[in-house]
Amino acid sequence: MLTLALPKGRLAEESIELMLERGWLSGRPDPDSKELIFKDAKGKVRILLVRSQDVATYVEQNSADAGIVGWDVLLEGGYDLLLPLDLGIGKCRLSVAAPKGWSLSSGERKVRVATKYPNIAKEFFLKKGINCEVIKLYGSIELAPLVGLSDCIVDLVSTGATLKANNLEEIEIIMESTARLIFNRSSLYTKRAEIGEFLDSFSALEKQL
């Protein structure tokens, strides 16, 4: 049995749909259940439902054999993992956003940036030659510039509705992100047959993208 770490929320739903289509699951986990471990009746996969930022850690530390996680999370964390496939789901972008009228050339000597992606944000502003102070937050990032905590934010954008609702606008896209299928390095040897079968069932998907 493979242990697969999935991020809670929309990406987990899209991932489960893919596994249903490929015969790895016989049904969906109960959405009303508070259990964080789901064992499918087919006995092929055990699913761990964790925070998106924790998926790669569970896989890297061998608590899960594989996982599905956004490219943004992987780049931010610099994990030691095998990254064989882009699944093409969970599409979004990591962008700089700020109150209307603000721009990257607004003239501040040091730009204050609120984000949960400090490494990516620092690298982006460094390449721009802009001195920045990164303020790490874990949620409600859009609130920071509204109350004067930061000048701008670096955060994921999907539809842009949350930015619009808070009178913020997208300034520049840093990167596009989709979900990647990742594997623990030691699991590749201890569960070679299972991982090979799992990987083959998703390889056809990548060729379609």
Short mmCIF file of C-alpha atoms in Angstrom, two decimals:
data_model
loop_
_atom_site.label_atom_id
_atom_site.label_comp_id
_atom_site.label_asym_id
_atom_site.label_seq_id
_atom_site.Cartn_x
_atom_site.Cartn_y
_atom_site.Cartn_z
CA MET A 1 0.00 0.00 0.00
CA LEU A 2 1.27 3.46 -0.93
CA THR A 3 0.93 6.30 1.56
CA LEU A 4 0.06 9.52 -0.26
CA ALA A 5 0.08 12.99 1.33
CA LEU A 6 -2.47 15.43 -0.09
CA PRO A 7 -3.12 19.08 0.73
CA LYS A 8 -6.54 19.79 2.19
CA GLY A 9 -9.00 21.71 0.02
CA ARG A 10 -9.48 22.10 -3.72
CA LEU A 11 -6.20 20.48 -4.74
CA ALA A 12 -7.05 17.37 -2.72
CA GLU A 13 -10.40 17.16 -4.51
CA GLU A 14 -8.75 17.45 -7.92
CA SER A 15 -6.10 14.87 -6.92
CA ILE A 16 -8.72 12.40 -5.69
CA GLU A 17 -10.63 12.81 -8.94
CA LEU A 18 -7.49 11.85 -10.89
CA MET A 19 -6.97 8.76 -8.73
CA LEU A 20 -10.57 7.72 -9.16
CA GLU A 21 -10.21 8.01 -12.95
CA ARG A 22 -7.07 5.85 -12.86
CA GLY A 23 -8.52 3.17 -10.61
CA TRP A 24 -6.46 3.86 -7.50
CA LEU A 25 -9.49 4.67 -5.35
CA SER A 26 -12.89 3.04 -5.07
CA GLY A 27 -14.52 6.15 -3.60
CA ARG A 28 -13.96 9.59 -2.13
CA PRO A 29 -13.14 10.24 1.54
CA ASP A 30 -16.16 11.42 3.52
CA PRO A 31 -16.06 15.26 3.31
CA ASP A 32 -17.73 15.51 6.73
CA SER A 33 -15.24 13.22 8.45
CA LYS A 34 -12.68 14.69 10.85
CA GLU A 35 -10.28 11.80 10.26
CA LEU A 36 -6.96 12.80 8.71
CA ILE A 37 -6.06 9.32 7.42
CA PHE A 38 -8.19 7.64 4.73
CA LYS A 39 -7.66 3.98 3.83
CA ASP A 40 -9.37 3.07 0.58
CA ALA A 41 -11.31 -0.18 0.31
CA LYS A 42 -9.16 -1.28 -2.65
CA GLY A 43 -6.16 -1.39 -0.35
CA LYS A 44 -3.86 0.32 -2.84
CA VAL A 45 -3.56 3.76 -1.26
CA ARG A 46 -3.64 5.32 2.18
CA ILE A 47 -4.21 9.10 2.09
CA LEU A 48 -2.91 11.61 4.63
CA LEU A 49 -4.73 14.97 4.53
CA VAL A 50 -2.37 17.75 5.66
CA ARG A 51 -1.72 21.48 5.16
CA SER A 52 -0.34 22.27 1.71
CA GLN A 53 2.93 23.58 3.19
CA ASP A 54 3.40 20.27 5.06
CA VAL A 55 2.94 17.80 2.18
CA ALA A 56 6.57 17.93 1.05
CA THR A 57 7.82 17.55 4.63
CA TYR A 58 5.78 14.38 5.18
CA VAL A 59 7.18 12.92 1.96
CA GLU A 60 10.77 14.07 2.54
CA GLN A 61 10.77 12.63 6.08
CA ASN A 62 9.41 9.29 4.80
CA SER A 63 6.07 9.54 6.61
CA ALA A 64 4.50 9.32 3.14
CA ASP A 65 5.79 7.59 0.01
CA ALA A 66 4.40 10.20 -2.35
CA GLY A 67 2.48 13.43 -2.41
CA ILE A 68 0.81 16.00 -4.61
CA VAL A 69 1.79 19.61 -3.96
CA GLY A 70 2.02 22.96 -5.71
CA TRP A 71 5.21 23.97 -7.52
CA ASP A 72 5.23 27.19 -5.46
CA VAL A 73 5.56 25.22 -2.21
CA LEU A 74 8.38 23.10 -3.60
CA LEU A 75 10.39 26.08 -4.82
CA GLU A 76 9.95 27.89 -1.51
CA GLY A 77 11.09 24.91 0.57
CA GLY A 78 13.96 23.49 -1.50
CA TYR A 79 13.14 19.90 -0.52
CA ASP A 80 15.17 16.79 -1.35
CA LEU A 81 12.55 14.89 -3.33
CA LEU A 82 11.96 13.20 -6.67
CA LEU A 83 9.73 15.42 -8.83
CA PRO A 84 8.74 13.30 -11.81
CA LEU A 85 5.45 14.75 -13.03
CA ASP A 86 3.56 17.97 -13.59
CA LEU A 87 -0.10 16.94 -13.15
CA GLY A 88 -1.50 20.16 -14.63
CA ILE A 89 -4.06 20.61 -11.85
CA GLY A 90 -4.28 23.28 -9.16
CA LYS A 91 -3.36 26.01 -11.63
CA CYS A 92 -2.61 29.39 -10.07
CA ARG A 93 0.09 32.05 -10.08
CA LEU A 94 2.31 33.64 -7.47
CA SER A 95 2.11 37.40 -7.86
CA VAL A 96 3.00 40.73 -6.33
CA ALA A 97 -0.16 42.65 -5.43
CA ALA A 98 -0.72 46.01 -3.78
CA PRO A 99 -3.29 48.78 -3.27
CA LYS A 100 -4.25 50.52 -6.51
CA GLY A 101 -1.78 53.15 -7.56
CA TRP A 102 1.26 51.47 -6.02
CA SER A 103 4.01 50.15 -8.31
CA LEU A 104 7.42 48.52 -8.02
CA SER A 105 8.97 51.87 -8.92
CA SER A 106 7.06 53.87 -6.31
CA GLY A 107 10.32 55.11 -4.81
CA GLU A 108 10.39 53.51 -1.36
CA ARG A 109 13.98 52.98 -0.12
CA LYS A 110 12.87 49.64 1.33
CA VAL A 111 9.72 47.84 0.24
CA ARG A 112 7.84 45.97 2.98
CA VAL A 113 6.48 42.70 1.61
CA ALA A 114 3.98 40.46 3.43
CA THR A 115 4.03 36.83 2.30
CA LYS A 116 4.21 33.19 3.30
CA TYR A 117 6.85 32.74 0.56
CA PRO A 118 9.84 34.67 2.01
CA ASN A 119 12.52 32.91 -0.04
CA ILE A 120 10.79 33.40 -3.40
CA ALA A 121 9.89 37.01 -2.52
CA LYS A 122 13.44 37.91 -1.50
CA GLU A 123 14.88 36.42 -4.68
CA PHE A 124 12.34 38.25 -6.85
CA PHE A 125 13.02 41.68 -5.35
CA LEU A 126 16.79 41.07 -5.29
CA LYS A 127 16.76 40.39 -9.04
CA LYS A 128 14.84 43.64 -9.47
CA GLY A 129 17.51 45.48 -7.49
CA ILE A 130 14.91 46.47 -4.90
CA ASN A 131 15.72 46.41 -1.18
CA CYS A 132 12.92 44.65 0.69
CA GLU A 133 11.85 43.73 4.18
CA VAL A 134 9.91 40.47 4.23
CA ILE A 135 7.13 40.09 6.80
CA LYS A 136 6.15 36.43 7.05
CA LEU A 137 2.45 35.75 7.57
CA TYR A 138 0.51 32.49 7.53
CA GLY A 139 -2.93 33.69 6.45
CA SER A 140 -5.07 36.71 5.50
CA ILE A 141 -2.11 38.10 3.57
CA GLU A 142 -4.33 40.63 1.79
CA LEU A 143 -4.98 42.41 5.10
CA ALA A 144 -1.35 43.51 5.54
CA PRO A 145 -1.24 46.48 3.10
CA LEU A 146 -4.73 47.59 4.15
CA VAL A 147 -3.60 48.25 7.72
CA GLY A 148 -0.13 49.57 6.94
CA LEU A 149 1.80 46.43 7.87
CA SER A 150 3.27 46.17 4.37
CA ASP A 151 3.49 48.05 1.07
CA CYS A 152 2.61 45.01 -1.01
CA ILE A 153 2.13 41.26 -0.80
CA VAL A 154 3.40 38.17 -2.59
CA ASP A 155 0.68 35.55 -2.66
CA LEU A 156 -1.10 32.98 -4.79
CA VAL A 157 -3.75 34.26 -7.17
CA SER A 158 -6.34 32.09 -8.85
CA THR A 159 -9.32 34.17 -9.98
CA GLY A 160 -8.24 37.48 -8.46
CA ALA A 161 -11.59 37.84 -6.67
CA THR A 162 -10.03 38.14 -3.19
CA LEU A 163 -7.68 40.88 -4.37
CA LYS A 164 -10.53 42.79 -5.96
CA ALA A 165 -12.70 42.47 -2.85
CA ASN A 166 -9.93 44.08 -0.82
CA ASN A 167 -9.13 46.85 -3.32
CA LEU A 168 -5.81 45.32 -4.31
CA GLU A 169 -4.48 44.76 -7.81
CA GLU A 170 -1.99 42.39 -9.34
CA ILE A 171 1.28 44.20 -10.08
CA GLU A 172 3.43 41.45 -11.56
CA ILE A 173 3.37 37.66 -11.92
CA ILE A 174 6.40 36.00 -10.36
CA MET A 175 5.63 32.45 -11.47
CA GLU A 176 2.91 30.10 -12.67
CA SER A 177 2.22 27.10 -10.46
CA THR A 178 0.65 23.70 -11.00
CA ALA A 179 0.59 20.56 -8.84
CA ARG A 180 3.50 18.14 -8.97
CA LEU A 181 3.62 14.46 -8.10
CA ILE A 182 6.53 13.92 -5.70
CA PHE A 183 8.18 10.82 -4.23
CA ASN A 184 10.36 10.00 -1.27
CA ARG A 185 13.76 8.79 -2.48
CA SER A 186 13.98 5.70 -0.26
CA SER A 187 10.40 4.66 -1.10
CA LEU A 188 11.45 4.45 -4.74
CA TYR A 189 13.56 1.43 -3.76
CA THR A 190 11.48 -0.14 -0.99
CA LYS A 191 8.22 0.09 -2.97
CA ARG A 192 9.57 0.06 -6.51
CA ALA A 193 6.74 -2.01 -8.01
CA GLU A 194 3.92 0.02 -6.44
CA ILE A 195 5.52 3.35 -7.31
CA GLY A 196 6.26 2.18 -10.85
CA GLU A 197 2.62 1.25 -11.36
CA PHE A 198 1.41 4.49 -9.81
CA LEU A 199 3.79 6.58 -11.89
CA ASP A 200 2.87 4.81 -15.14
CA SER A 201 -0.82 5.51 -14.57
CA PHE A 202 -0.10 9.25 -14.34
CA SER A 203 2.58 9.47 -17.03
CA ALA A 204 -0.04 9.39 -19.77
CA LEU A 205 -1.60 12.48 -18.21
CA GLU A 206 1.63 14.49 -18.51
CA LYS A 207 1.91 13.62 -22.20
CA GLN A 208 -1.54 15.14 -22.75
CA LEU A 209 -0.59 18.49 -21.17
#
